PDB file of C-alpha atoms in Angstrom:
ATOM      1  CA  UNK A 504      22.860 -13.486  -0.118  1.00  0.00           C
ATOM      2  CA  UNK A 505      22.115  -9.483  -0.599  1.00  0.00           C
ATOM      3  CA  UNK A 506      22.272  -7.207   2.203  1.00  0.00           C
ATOM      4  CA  UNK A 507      19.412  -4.098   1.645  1.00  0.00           C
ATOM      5  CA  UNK A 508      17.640  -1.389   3.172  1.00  0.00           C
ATOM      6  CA  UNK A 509      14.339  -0.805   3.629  1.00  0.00           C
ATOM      7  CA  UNK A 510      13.299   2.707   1.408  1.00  0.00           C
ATOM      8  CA  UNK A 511       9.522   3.146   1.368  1.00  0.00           C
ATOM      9  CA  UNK A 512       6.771   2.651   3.640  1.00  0.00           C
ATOM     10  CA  UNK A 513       4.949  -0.042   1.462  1.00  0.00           C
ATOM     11  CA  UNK A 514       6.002  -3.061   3.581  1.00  0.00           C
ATOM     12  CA  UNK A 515       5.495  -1.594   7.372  1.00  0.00           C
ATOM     13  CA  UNK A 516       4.898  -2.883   9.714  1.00  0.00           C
ATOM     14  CA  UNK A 517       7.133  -5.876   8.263  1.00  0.00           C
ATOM     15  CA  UNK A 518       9.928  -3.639   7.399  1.00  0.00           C
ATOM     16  CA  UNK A 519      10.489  -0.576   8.251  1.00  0.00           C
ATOM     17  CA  UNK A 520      11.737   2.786   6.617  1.00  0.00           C
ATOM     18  CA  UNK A 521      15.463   2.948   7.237  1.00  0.00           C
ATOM     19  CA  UNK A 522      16.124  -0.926   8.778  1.00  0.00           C
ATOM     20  CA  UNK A 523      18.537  -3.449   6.891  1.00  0.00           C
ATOM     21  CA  UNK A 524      17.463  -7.398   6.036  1.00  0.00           C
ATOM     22  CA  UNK A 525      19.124  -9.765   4.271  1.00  0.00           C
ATOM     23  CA  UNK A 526      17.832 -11.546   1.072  1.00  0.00           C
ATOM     24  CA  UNK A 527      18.734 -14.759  -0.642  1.00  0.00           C
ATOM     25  CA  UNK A 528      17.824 -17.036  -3.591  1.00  0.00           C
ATOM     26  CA  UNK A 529      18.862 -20.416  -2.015  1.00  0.00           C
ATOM     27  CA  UNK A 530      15.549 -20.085  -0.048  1.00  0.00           C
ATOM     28  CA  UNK A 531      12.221 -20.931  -2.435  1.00  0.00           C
ATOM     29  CA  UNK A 532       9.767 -18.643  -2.117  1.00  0.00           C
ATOM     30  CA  UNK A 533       6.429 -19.801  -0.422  1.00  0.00           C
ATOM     31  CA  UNK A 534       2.731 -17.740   0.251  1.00  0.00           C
ATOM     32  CA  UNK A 535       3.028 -14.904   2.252  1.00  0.00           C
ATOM     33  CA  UNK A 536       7.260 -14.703   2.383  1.00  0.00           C
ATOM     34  CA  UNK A 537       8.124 -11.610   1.691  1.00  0.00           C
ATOM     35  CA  UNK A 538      10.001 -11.200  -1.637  1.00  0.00           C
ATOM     36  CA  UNK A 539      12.196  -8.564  -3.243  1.00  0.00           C
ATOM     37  CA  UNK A 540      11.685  -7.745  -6.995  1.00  0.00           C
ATOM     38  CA  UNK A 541      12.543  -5.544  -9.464  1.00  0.00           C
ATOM     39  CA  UNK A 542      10.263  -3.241 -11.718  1.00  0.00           C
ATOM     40  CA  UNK A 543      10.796   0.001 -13.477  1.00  0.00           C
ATOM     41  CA  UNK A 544       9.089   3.337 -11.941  1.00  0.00           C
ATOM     42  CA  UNK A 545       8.285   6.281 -13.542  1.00  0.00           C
ATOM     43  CA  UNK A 546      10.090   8.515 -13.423  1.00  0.00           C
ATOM     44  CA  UNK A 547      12.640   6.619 -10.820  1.00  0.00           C
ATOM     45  CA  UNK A 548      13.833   3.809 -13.581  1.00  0.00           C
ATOM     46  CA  UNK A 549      14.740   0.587 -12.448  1.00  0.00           C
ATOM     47  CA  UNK A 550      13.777  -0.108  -8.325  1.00  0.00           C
ATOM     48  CA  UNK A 551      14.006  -2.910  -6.182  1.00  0.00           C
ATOM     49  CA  UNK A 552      10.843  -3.604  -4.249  1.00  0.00           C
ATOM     50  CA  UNK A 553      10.417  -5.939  -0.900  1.00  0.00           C
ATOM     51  CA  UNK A 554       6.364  -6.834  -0.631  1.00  0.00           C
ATOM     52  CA  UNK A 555       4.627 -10.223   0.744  1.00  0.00           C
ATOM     53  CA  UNK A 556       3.954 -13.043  -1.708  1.00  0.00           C
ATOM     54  CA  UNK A 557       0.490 -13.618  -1.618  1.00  0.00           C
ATOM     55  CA  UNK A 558      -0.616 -15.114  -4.800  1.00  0.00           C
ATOM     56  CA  UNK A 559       1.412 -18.400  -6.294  1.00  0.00           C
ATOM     57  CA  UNK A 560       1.071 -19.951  -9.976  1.00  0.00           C
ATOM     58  CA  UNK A 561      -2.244 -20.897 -10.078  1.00  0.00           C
ATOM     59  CA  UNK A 562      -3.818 -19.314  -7.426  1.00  0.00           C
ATOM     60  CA  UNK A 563      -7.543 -17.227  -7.626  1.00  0.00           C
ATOM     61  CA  UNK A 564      -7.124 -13.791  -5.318  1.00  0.00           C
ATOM     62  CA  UNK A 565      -9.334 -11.553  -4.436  1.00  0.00           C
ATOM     63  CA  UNK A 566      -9.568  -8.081  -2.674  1.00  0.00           C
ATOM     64  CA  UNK A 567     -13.330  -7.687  -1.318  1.00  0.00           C
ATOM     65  CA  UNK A 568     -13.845  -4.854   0.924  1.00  0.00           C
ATOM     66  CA  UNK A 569      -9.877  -4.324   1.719  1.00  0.00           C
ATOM     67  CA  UNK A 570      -9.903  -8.273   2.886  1.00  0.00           C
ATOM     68  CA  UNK A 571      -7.366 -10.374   1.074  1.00  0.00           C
ATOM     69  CA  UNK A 572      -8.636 -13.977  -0.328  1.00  0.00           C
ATOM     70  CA  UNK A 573      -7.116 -16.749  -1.976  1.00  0.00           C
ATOM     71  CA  UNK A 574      -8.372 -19.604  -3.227  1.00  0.00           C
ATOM     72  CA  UNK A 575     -11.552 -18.183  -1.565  1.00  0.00           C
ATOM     73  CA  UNK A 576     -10.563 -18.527   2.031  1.00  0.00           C
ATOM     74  CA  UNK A 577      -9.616 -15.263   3.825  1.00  0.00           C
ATOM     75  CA  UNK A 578      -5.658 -14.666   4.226  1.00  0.00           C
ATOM     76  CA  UNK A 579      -5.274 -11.567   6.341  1.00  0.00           C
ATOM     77  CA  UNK A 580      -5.959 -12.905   9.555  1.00  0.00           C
ATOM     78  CA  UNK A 581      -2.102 -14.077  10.801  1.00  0.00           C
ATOM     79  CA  UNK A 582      -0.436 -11.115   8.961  1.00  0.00           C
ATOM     80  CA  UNK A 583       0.737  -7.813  10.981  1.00  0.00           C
ATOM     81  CA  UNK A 584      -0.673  -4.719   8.574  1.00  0.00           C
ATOM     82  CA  UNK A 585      -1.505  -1.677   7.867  1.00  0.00           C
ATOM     83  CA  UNK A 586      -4.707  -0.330   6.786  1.00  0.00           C
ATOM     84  CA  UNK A 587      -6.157   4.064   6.022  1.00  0.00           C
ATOM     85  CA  UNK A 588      -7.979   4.702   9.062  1.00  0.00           C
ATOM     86  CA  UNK A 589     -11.037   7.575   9.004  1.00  0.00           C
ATOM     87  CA  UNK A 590      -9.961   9.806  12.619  1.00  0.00           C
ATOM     88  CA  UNK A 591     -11.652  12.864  13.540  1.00  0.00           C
ATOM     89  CA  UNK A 592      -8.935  15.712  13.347  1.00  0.00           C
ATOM     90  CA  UNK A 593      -9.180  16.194  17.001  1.00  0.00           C
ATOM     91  CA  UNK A 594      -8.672  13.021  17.985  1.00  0.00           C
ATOM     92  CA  UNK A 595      -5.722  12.480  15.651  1.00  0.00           C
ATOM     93  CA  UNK A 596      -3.447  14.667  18.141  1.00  0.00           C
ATOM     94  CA  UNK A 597      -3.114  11.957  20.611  1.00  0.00           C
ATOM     95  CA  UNK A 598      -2.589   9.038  18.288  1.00  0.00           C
ATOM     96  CA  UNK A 599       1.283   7.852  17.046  1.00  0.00           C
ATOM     97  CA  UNK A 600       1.451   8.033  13.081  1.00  0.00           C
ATOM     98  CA  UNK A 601       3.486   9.028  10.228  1.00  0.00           C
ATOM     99  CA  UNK A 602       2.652  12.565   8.420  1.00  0.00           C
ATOM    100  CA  UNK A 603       3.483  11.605   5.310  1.00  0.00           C
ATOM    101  CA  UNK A 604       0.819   8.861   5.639  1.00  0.00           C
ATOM    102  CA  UNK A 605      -1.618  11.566   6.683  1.00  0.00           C
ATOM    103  CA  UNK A 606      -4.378  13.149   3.792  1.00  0.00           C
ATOM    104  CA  UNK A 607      -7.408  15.100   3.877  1.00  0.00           C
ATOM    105  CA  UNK A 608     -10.180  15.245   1.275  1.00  0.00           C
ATOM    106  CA  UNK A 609     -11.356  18.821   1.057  1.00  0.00           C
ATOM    107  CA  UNK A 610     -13.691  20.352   1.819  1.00  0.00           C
ATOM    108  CA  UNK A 611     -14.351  18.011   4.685  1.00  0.00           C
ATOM    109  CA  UNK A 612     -10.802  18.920   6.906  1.00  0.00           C
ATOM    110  CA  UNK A 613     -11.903  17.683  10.303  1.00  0.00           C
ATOM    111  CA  UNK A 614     -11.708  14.654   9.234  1.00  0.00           C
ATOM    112  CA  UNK A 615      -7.897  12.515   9.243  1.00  0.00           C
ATOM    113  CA  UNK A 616      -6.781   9.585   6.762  1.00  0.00           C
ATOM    114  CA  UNK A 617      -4.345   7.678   9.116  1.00  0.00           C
ATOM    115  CA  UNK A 618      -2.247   4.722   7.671  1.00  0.00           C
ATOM    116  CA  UNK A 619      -2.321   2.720  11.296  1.00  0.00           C
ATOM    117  CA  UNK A 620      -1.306  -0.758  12.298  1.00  0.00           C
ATOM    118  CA  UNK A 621      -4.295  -2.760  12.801  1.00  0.00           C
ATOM    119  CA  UNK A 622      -3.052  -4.089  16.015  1.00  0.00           C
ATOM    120  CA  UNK A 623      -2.360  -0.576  16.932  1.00  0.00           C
ATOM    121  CA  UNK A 624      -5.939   0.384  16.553  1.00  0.00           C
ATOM    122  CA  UNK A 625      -7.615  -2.924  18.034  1.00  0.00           C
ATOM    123  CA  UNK A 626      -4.563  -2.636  21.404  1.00  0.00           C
ATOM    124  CA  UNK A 627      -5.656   1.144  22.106  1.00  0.00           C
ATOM    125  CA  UNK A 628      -9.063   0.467  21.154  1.00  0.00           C
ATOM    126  CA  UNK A 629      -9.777   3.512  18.887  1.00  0.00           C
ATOM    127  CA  UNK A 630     -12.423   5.438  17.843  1.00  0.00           C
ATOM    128  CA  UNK A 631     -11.961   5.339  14.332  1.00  0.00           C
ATOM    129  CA  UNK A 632     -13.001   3.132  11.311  1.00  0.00           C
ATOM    130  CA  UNK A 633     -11.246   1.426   7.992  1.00  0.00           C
ATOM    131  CA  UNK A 634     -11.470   3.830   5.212  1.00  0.00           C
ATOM    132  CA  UNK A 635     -12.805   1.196   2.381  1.00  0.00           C
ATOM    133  CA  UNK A 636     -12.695   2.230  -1.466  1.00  0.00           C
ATOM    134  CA  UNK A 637     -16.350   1.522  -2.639  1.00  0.00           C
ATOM    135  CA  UNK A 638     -16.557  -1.345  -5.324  1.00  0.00           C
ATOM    136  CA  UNK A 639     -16.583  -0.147  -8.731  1.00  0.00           C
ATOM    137  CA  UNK A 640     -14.676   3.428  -8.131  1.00  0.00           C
ATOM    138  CA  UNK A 641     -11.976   2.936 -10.684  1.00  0.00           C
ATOM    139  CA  UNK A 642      -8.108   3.620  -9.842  1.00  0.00           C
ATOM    140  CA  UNK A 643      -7.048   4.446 -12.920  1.00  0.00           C
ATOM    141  CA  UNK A 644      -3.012   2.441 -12.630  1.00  0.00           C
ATOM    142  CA  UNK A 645      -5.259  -0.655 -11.963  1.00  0.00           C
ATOM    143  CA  UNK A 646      -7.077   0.094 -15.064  1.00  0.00           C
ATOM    144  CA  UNK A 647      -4.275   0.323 -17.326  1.00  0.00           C
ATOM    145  CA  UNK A 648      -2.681  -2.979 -15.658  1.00  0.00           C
ATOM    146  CA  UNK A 649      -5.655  -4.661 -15.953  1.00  0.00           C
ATOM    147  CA  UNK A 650      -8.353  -3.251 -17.895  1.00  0.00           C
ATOM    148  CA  UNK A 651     -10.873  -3.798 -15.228  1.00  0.00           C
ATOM    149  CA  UNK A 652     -12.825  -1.430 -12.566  1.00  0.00           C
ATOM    150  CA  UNK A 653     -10.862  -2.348  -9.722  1.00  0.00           C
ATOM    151  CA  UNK A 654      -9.424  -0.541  -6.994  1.00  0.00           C
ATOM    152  CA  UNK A 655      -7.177  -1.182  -3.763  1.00  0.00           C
ATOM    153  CA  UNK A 656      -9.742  -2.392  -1.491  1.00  0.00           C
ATOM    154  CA  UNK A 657     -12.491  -4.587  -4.499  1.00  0.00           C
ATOM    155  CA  UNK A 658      -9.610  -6.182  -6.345  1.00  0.00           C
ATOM    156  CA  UNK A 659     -10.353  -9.640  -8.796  1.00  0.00           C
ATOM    157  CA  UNK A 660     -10.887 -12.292  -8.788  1.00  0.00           C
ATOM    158  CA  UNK A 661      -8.202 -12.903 -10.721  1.00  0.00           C
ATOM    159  CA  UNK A 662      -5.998 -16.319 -11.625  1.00  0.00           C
ATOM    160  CA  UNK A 663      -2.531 -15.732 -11.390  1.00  0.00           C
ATOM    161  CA  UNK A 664      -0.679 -17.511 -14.432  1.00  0.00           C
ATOM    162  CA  UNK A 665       1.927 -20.087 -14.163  1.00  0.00           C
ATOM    163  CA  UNK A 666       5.547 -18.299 -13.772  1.00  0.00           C
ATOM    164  CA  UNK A 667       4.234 -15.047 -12.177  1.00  0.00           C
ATOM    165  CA  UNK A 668       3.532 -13.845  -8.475  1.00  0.00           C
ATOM    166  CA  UNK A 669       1.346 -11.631  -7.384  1.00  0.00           C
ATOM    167  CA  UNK A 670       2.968  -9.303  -4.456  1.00  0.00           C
ATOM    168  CA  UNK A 671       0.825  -7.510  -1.957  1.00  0.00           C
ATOM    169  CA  UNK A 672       2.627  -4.440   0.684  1.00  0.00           C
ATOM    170  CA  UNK A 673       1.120  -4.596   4.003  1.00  0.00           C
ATOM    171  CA  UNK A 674       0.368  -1.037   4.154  1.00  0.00           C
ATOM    172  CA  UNK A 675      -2.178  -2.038   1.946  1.00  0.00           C
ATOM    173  CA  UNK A 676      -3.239   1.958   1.630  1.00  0.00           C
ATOM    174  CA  UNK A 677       0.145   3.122   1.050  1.00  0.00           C
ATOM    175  CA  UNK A 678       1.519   0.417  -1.502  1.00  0.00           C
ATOM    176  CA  UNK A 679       2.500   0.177  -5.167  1.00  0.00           C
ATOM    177  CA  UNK A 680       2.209  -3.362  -5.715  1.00  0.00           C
ATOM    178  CA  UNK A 681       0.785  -5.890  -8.508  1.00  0.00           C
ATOM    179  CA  UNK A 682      -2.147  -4.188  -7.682  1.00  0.00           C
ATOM    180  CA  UNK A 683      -1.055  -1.134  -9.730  1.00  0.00           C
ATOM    181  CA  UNK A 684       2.250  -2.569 -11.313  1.00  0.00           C
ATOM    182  CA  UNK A 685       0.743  -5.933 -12.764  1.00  0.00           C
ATOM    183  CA  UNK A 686       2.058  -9.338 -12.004  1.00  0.00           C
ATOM    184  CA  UNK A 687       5.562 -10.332 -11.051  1.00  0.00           C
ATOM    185  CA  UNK A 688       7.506 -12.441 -13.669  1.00  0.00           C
ATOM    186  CA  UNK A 689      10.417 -14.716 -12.384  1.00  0.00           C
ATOM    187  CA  UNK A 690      12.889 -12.816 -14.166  1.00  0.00           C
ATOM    188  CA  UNK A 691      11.752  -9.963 -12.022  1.00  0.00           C
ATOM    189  CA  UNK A 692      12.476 -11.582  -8.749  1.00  0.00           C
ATOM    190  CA  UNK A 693      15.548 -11.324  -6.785  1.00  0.00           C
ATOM    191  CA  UNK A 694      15.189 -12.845  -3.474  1.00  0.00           C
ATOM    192  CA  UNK A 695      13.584 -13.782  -0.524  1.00  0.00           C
ATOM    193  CA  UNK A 696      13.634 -11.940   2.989  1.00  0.00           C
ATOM    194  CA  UNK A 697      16.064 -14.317   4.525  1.00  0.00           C
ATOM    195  CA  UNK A 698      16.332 -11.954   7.829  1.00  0.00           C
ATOM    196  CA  UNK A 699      15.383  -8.758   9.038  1.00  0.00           C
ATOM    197  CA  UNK A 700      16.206  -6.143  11.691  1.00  0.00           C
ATOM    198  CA  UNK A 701      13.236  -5.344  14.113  1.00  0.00           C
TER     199      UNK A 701
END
């Protein structure tokens, strides 16, 4: 058993920024645990991540339209996440959300790109939409993972091989994942989330 610390925003609102959980090896990992790995960042080195298992040996995923499928039936529905949320600038000043998870696209300023909880949005009932990536505008770490015209929100299909994982954070707008870092190999994983402060 590992005791670590939550130090990015990739995972919220599973785990957040700053809060301790426990991992451990004696427990297998199954579909939608969330796992800790290890991967090497530019220019960072060697980093443990903590993201949600959501593809197993042998599985077909898919990202269509920001929706998660596997095995062509769609997987989001029973997980707490995160998703970039279009808000009108002067809306934005009554809603709760992190400023570093905050961006603008000049020249159009009065408009905010929130990451918000979905539940968040759907318990307040807010006037704002999910910010979607249109299919076939190509992020270019995807590209070089996968040499396809994929992006975060029109992933696959793709088969995941046997011996490798396929890792998903639930601030799905805010994560580097094996959407950008390519597939997890076994050797790369470390543990699963055993426990976790609230």
């Amino acid at each position: 058993m590992r005791l670590l610390r939550v130090n990015n925003s990739s995972s919220e609102p599973s785990l957040k920024r700053g809060k301790f959980f426990f991992i451990t090896r004696l427990k297998k990992p199954g579909r939608f645990d969330l796992i800790s790995w290890r991967v090497i960042l530019p220019p960072s080195g060697m980093t443990i991540l903590t993201q949600r298992l959501c593809g197993m040996p042998g599985d077909t995923l898919e990202l269509i339209a920001g929706v998660l499928h596997v095995n062509g039936q769609e997987a989001d529905s029973e997980l707490a996440l995160k998703h970039v949320y279009k808000v009108a600038a002067k809306d934005a000043v009554r809603l709760r959300y992190d400023r570093e998870q905050c961006y603008v696209i000049p020249p159009y300023t009065e408009t905010l790109y929130l990451s918000l909880e979905d539940d968040y949005v759907r318990r307040e009932g807010l006037a704002c939409e999910r910010y979607i990536l249109p299919r076939g505008l190509r992020d270019e770490d995807i590209f070089l993972a996968y040499k396809q015209n994929w992006n975060r929100d029109h992933f696959g299909p793709l088969k995941i091989p046997p011996g490798k994982f396929f890792v998903l954070g639930d601030n799905r707008g805010n994560s580097k994942d094996s959407r950008h870092l390519g597939l997890v190999g076994q050797s790369g994983y470390i543990g699963t989330v055993w426990w976790r402060w609230k």
